[in-house]
Short mmCIF file of C-alpha atoms in Angstrom, two decimals:
data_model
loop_
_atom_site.label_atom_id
_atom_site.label_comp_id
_atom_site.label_asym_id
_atom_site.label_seq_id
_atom_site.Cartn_x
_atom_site.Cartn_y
_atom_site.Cartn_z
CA UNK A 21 -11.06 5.83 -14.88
CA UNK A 22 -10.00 3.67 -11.89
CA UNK A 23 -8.26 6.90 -10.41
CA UNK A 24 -11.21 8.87 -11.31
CA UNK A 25 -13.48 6.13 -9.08
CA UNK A 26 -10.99 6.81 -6.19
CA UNK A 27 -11.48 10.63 -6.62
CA UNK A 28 -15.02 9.94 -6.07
CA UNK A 29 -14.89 7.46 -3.17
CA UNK A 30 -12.13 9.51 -1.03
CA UNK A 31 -13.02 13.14 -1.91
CA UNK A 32 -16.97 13.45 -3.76
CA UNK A 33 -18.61 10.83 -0.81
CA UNK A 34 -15.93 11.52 1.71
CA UNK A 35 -16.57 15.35 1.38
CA UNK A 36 -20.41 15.12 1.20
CA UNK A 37 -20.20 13.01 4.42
CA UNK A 38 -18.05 15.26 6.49
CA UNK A 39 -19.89 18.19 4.92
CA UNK A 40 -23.04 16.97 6.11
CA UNK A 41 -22.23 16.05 9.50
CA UNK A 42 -20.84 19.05 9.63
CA UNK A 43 -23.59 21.05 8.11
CA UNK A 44 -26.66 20.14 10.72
CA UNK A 45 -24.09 20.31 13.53
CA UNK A 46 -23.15 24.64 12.77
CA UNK A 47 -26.75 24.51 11.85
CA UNK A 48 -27.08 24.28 15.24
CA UNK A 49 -24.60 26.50 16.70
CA UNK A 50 -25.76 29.48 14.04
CA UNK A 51 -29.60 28.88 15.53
CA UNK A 52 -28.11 29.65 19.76
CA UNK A 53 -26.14 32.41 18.41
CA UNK A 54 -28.61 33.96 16.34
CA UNK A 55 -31.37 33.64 19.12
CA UNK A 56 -29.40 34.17 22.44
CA UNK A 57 -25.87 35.71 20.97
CA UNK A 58 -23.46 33.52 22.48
CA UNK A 59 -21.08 30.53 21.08
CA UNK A 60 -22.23 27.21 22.84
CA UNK A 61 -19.39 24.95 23.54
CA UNK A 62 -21.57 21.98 24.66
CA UNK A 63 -23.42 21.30 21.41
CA UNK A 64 -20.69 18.49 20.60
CA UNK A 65 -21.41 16.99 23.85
CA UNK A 66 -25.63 17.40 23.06
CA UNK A 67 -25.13 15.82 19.66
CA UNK A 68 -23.19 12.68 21.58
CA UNK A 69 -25.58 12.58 23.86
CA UNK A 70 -28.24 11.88 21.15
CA UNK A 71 -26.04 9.09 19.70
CA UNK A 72 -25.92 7.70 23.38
CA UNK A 73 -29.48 7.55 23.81
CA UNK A 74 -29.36 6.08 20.43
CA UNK A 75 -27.61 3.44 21.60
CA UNK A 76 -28.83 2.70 24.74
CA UNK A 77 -32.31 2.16 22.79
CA UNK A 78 -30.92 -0.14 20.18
CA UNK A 79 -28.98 -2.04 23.03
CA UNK A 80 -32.57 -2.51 24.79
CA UNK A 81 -34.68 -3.28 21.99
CA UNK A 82 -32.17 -4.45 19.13
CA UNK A 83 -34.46 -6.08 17.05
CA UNK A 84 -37.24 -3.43 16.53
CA UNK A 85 -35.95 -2.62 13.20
CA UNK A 86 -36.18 -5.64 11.53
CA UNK A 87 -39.56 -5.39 11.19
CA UNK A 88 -39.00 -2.29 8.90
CA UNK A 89 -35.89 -3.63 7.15
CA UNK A 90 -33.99 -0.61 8.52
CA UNK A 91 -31.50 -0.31 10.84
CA UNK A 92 -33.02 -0.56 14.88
CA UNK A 93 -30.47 3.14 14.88
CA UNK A 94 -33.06 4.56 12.95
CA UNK A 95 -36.02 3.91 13.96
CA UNK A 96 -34.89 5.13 17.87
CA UNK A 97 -33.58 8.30 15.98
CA UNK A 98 -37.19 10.01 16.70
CA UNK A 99 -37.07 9.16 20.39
CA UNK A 100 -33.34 10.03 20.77
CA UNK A 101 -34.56 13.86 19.30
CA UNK A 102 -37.45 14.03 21.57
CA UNK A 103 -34.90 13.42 24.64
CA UNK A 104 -32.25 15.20 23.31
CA UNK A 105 -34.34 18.10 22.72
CA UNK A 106 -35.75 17.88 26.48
CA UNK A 107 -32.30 17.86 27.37
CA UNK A 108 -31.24 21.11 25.92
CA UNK A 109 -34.16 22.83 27.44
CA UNK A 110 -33.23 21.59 30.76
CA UNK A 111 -29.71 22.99 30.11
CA UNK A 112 -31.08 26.27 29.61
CA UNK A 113 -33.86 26.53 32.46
CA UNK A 114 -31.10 25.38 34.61
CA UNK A 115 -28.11 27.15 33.61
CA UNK A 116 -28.40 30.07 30.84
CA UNK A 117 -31.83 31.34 31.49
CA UNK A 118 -30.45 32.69 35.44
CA UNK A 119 -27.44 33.80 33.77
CA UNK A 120 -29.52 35.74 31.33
CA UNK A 121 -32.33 37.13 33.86
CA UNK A 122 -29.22 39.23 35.60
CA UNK A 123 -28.34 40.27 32.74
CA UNK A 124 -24.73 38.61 32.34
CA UNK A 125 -22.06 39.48 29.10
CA UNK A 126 -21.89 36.95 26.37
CA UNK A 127 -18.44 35.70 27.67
CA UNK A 128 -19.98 34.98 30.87
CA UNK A 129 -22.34 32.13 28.81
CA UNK A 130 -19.48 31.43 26.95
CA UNK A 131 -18.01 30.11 30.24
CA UNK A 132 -21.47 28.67 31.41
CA UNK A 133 -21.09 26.77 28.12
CA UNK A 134 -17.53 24.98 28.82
CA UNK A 135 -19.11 24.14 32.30
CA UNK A 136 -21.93 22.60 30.38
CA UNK A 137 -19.82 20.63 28.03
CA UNK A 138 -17.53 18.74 31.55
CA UNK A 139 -20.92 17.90 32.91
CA UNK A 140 -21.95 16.17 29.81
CA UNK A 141 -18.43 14.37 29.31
CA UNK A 142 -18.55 13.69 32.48
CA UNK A 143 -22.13 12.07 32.87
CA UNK A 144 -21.56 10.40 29.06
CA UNK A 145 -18.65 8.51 30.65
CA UNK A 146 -19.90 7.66 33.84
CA UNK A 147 -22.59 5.88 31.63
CA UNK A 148 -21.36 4.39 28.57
CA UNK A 149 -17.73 3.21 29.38
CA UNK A 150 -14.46 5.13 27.76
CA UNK A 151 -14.91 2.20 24.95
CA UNK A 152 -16.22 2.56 21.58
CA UNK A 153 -19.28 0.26 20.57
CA UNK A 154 -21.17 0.29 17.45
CA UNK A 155 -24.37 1.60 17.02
CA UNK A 156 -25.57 -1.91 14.58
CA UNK A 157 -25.90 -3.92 18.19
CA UNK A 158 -27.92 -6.97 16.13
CA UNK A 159 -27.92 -5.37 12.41
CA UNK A 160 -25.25 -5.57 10.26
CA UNK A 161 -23.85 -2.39 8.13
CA UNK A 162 -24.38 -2.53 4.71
CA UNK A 163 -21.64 -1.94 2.62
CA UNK A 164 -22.39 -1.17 -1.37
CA UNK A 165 -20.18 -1.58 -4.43
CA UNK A 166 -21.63 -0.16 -7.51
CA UNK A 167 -19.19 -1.62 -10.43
CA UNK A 168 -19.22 1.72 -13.15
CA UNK A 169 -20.23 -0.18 -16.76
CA UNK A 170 -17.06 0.79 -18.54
CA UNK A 171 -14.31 -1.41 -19.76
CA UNK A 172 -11.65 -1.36 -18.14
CA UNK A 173 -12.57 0.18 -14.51
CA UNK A 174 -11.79 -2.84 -11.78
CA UNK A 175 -12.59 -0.54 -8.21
CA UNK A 176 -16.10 -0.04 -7.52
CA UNK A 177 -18.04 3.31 -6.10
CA UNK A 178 -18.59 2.16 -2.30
CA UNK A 179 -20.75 3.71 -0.59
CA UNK A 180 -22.33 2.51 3.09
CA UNK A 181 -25.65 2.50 4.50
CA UNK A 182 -25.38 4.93 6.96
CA UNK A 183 -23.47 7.06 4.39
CA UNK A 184 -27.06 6.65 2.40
CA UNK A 185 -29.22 7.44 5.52
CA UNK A 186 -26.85 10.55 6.24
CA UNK A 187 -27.48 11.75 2.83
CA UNK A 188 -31.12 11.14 3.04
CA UNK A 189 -31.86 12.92 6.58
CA UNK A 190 -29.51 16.62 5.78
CA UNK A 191 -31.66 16.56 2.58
CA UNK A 192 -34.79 16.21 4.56
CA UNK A 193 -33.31 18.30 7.76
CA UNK A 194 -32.40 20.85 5.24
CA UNK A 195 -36.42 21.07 3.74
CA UNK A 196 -37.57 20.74 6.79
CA UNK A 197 -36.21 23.67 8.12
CA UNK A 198 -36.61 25.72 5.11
CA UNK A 199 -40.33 25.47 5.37
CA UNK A 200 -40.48 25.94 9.12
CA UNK A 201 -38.12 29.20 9.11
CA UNK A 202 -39.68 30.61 5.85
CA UNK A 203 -43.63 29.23 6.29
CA UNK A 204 -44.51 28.75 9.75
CA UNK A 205 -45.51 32.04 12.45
CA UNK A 206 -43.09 30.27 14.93
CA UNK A 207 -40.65 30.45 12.38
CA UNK A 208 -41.22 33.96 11.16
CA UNK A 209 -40.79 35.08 15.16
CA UNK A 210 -37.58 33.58 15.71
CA UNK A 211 -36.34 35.50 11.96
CA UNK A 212 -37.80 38.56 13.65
CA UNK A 213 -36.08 37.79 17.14
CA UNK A 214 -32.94 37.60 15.60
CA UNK A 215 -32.85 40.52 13.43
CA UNK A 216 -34.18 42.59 16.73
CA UNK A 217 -34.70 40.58 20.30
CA UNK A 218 -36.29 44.23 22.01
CA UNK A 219 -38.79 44.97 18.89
CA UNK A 220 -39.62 41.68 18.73
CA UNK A 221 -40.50 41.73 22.64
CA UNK A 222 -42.32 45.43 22.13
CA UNK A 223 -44.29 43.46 19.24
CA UNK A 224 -45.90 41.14 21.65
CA UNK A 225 -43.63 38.15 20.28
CA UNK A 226 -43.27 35.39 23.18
CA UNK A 227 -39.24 35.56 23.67
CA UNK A 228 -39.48 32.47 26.49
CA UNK A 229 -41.31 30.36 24.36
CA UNK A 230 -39.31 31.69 20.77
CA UNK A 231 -36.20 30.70 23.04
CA UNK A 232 -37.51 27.10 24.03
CA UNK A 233 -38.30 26.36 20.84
CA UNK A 234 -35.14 27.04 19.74
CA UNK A 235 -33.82 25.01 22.11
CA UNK A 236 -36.23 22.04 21.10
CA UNK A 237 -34.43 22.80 17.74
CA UNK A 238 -30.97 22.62 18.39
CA UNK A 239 -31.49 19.91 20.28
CA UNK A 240 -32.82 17.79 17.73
CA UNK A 241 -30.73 18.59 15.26
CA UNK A 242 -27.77 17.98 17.68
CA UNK A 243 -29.48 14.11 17.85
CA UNK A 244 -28.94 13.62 14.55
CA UNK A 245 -25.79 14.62 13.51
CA UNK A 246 -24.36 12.65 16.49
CA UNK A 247 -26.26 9.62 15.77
CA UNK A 248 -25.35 9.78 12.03
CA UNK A 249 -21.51 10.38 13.03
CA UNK A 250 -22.07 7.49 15.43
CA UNK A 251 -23.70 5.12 12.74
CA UNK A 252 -20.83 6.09 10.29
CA UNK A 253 -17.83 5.07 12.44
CA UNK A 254 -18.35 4.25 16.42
CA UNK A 255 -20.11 5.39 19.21
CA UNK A 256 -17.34 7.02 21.88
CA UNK A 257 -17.69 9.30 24.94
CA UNK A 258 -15.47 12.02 23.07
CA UNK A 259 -17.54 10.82 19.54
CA UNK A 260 -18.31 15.12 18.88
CA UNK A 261 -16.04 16.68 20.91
CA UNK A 262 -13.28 16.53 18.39
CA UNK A 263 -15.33 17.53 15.46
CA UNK A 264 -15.98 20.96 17.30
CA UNK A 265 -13.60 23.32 16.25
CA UNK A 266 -14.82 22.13 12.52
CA UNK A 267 -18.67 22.67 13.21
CA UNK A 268 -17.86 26.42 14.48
CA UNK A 269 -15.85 26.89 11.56
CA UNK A 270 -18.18 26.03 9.13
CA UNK A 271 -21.11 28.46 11.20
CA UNK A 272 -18.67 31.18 11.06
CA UNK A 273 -17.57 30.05 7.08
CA UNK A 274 -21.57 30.80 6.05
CA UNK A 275 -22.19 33.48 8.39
CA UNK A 276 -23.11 33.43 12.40
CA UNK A 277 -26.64 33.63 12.72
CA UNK A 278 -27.47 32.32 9.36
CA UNK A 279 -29.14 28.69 9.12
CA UNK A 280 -28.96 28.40 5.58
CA UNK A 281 -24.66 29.45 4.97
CA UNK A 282 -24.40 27.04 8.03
CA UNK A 283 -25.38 24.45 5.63
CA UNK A 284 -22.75 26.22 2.82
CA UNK A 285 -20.30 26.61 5.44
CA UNK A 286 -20.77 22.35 6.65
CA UNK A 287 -19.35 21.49 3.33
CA UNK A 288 -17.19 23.97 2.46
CA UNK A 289 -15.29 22.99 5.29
CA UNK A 290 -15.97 19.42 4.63
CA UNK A 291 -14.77 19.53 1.65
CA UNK A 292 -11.95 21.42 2.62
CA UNK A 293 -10.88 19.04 5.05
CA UNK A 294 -11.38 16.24 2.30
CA UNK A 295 -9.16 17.64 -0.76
CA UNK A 296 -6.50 18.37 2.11
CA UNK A 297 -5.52 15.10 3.10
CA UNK A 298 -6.40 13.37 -0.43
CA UNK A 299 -3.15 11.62 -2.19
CA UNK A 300 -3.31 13.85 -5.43
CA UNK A 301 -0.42 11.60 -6.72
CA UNK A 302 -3.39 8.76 -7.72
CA UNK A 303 -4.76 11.09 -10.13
CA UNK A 304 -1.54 11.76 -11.98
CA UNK A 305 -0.37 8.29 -12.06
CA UNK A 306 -1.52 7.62 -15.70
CA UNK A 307 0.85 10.80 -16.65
CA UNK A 308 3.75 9.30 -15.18
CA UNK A 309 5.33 8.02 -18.58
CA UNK A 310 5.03 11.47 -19.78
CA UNK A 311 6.68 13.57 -16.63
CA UNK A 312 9.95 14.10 -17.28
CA UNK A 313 13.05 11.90 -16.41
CA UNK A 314 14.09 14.07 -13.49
CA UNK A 315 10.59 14.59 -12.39
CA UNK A 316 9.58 11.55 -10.26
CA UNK A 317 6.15 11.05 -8.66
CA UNK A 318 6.12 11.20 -4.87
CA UNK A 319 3.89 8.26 -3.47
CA UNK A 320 1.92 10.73 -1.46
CA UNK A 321 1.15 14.14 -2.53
CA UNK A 322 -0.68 15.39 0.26
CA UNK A 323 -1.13 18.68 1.24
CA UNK A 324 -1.28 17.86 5.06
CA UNK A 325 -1.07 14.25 7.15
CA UNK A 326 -4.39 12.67 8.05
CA UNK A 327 -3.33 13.57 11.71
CA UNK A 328 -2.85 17.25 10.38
CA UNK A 329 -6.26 17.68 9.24
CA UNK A 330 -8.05 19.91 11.95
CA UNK A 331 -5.06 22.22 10.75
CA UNK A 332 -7.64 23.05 8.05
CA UNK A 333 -10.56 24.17 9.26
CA UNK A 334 -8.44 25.98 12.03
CA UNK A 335 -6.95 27.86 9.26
CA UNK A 336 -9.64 28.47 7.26
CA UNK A 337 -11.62 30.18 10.53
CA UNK A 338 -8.61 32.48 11.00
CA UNK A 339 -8.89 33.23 7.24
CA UNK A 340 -12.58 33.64 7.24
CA UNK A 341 -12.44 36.15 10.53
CA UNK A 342 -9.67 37.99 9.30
CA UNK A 343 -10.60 38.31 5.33
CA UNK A 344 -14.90 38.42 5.63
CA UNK A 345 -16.01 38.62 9.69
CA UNK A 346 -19.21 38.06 8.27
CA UNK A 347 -18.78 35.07 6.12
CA UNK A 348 -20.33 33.76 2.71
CA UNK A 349 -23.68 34.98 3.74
CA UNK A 350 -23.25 38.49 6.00
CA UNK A 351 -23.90 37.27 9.35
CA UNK A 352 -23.20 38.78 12.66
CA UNK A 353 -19.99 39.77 13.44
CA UNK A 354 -18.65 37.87 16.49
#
């Protein structure tokens, strides 16, 4: 049972974690592609801009969550979207939207994008230091052991309070824009733009304002997977930028252009990532007297290094565009 607790504090929380972060970052991604067809590079650099305005926030007023009992992260999370979300319509009044009035090919905001994402690097560092800093700037991170009620089992589930705040907000992100894709006009016209941008237009659909909302969107949702990625370990210029090739995986994993296998493809890719670098040797330790004599038990049993690990979602994009272009849930081809 002890190994069995590990299993479920390095791969079932682990996995859910990384699969969430994941998850509302390709949500993202899925959402510019389906609306304006083109990959955008700089949505690691929006969602660490949101954590930085998250922090610069808490570092101003680092006491306004004790009033609440939550963390002061949290309650500048709101703010933080409403900025973040401002920024990413300024990003596209300023840079796609003349690129897209002449007309331009995809690749061509493709390379807008990557000029997008040094800007943002660029102006996060100029800012907020090289350094990492913590996102609890007068709270303190609550760590929780939850001792399992069985004889025998020493190690504790442990599970951390942003881990329980990340869990909280995807489930609420997720409902949230269930309900405003499936129930709300707004919603409806954005399904209909991305099935068909020109009969959506000949409809009498408002494509500008479809296209800033979308915007507002992304940019929210950018906010607060990079604060919850923040909360989780540190705040650092490069916090998203890394996670990247990961978050496109898991929108092309569930299908480009489809919110919902964005959300499959988060933790598939999560997990993934997880069950790679977890020491499967724990789990067989209590068969070790019966292996036999010549069969010793390797102390790590790994399937890749820690270091390794973007290996995986790497490979499991090439495997995914190769084997199903369309992914779990029969997007658009890319």
């Amino acid at each position: 049972m002890n190994e069995l607790v590990f299993f479920i504090n390095n791969v079932v929380i682990a996995g859910s974690v990384t699969g969430s972060i994941y998850a509302i970052g390709a949500v993202g991604i899925t959402l510019v592609f389906s609306i304006m067809r083109f990959a955008h590079f700089a949505h690691a650099d929006m969602m660490t801009f949101g954590a930085f305005m998250v922090l610069l926030l808490t570092t101003l007023f680092p006491q306004a969550g004790q009033a609440l009992g939550i963390p002061t992260a949290i309650v500048m999370l709101p703010l933080a979207i409403v900025l973040t979300a401002l920024l990413a319509v300024i990003i596209d009044r300023t840079f796609y939207r003349p690129l897209r009035a002449h007309g331009v090919k995809p690749i061509v905001m493709v390379i807008a994008s990557l000029g997008v994402t040094l800007i943002l690097q660029g102006l996060i560092r100029l800012f907020a230091g090289t350094g990492g800093q913590s996102l609890y700037v007068d709270d303190r991170k609550e760590i929780f052991r939850l001792a399992l009620p069985i004889e025998g089992v020493r190690m504790p589930v442990v599970i951390t309070e942003p881990q329980l705040y990340l869990f909280a907000l995807t489930i609420l992100a997720v409902i949230g824009l269930h309900f405003f894709l499936s129930r709300t006009r707004l919603g409806k016209a954005m399904r209909a733009m991305s099935d068909n941008p020109d009969l959506a237009r000949a409809s009498g659909i408002n494509t500008n304002m479809i296209v800033a909302v979308t915007w507002m969107l992304v940019g929210g949702l950018a906010a607060i997977a990079g604060t919850l990625l923040a909360m989780d370990v540190t705040f650092k210029p490069d916090l998203s930028f890394h996670i990247l090739l990961p978050i496109f995986a898991a929108a092309i994993v569930g299908g480009v252009g489809q919110p919902f296998g964005a959300i499959a493809g988060g933790f598939v890719v999560g997990f993934a990532e997880t069950l790679a670098v977890f020491n499967w040797s724990v789990l067989l330790r209590p068969f070790r007297d019966n292996l036999p004599t010549w069969l010793e038990l390797p102390g790590n049993l790994a399937f890749v290094g820690t270091e390794y690990k973007i290996v995986v979602p790497f490979f499991i994009l090439v495997a995914i565009l190769v084997w199903r272009p369309t992914g779990i849930f029969k997007g658009k081809v890319i």
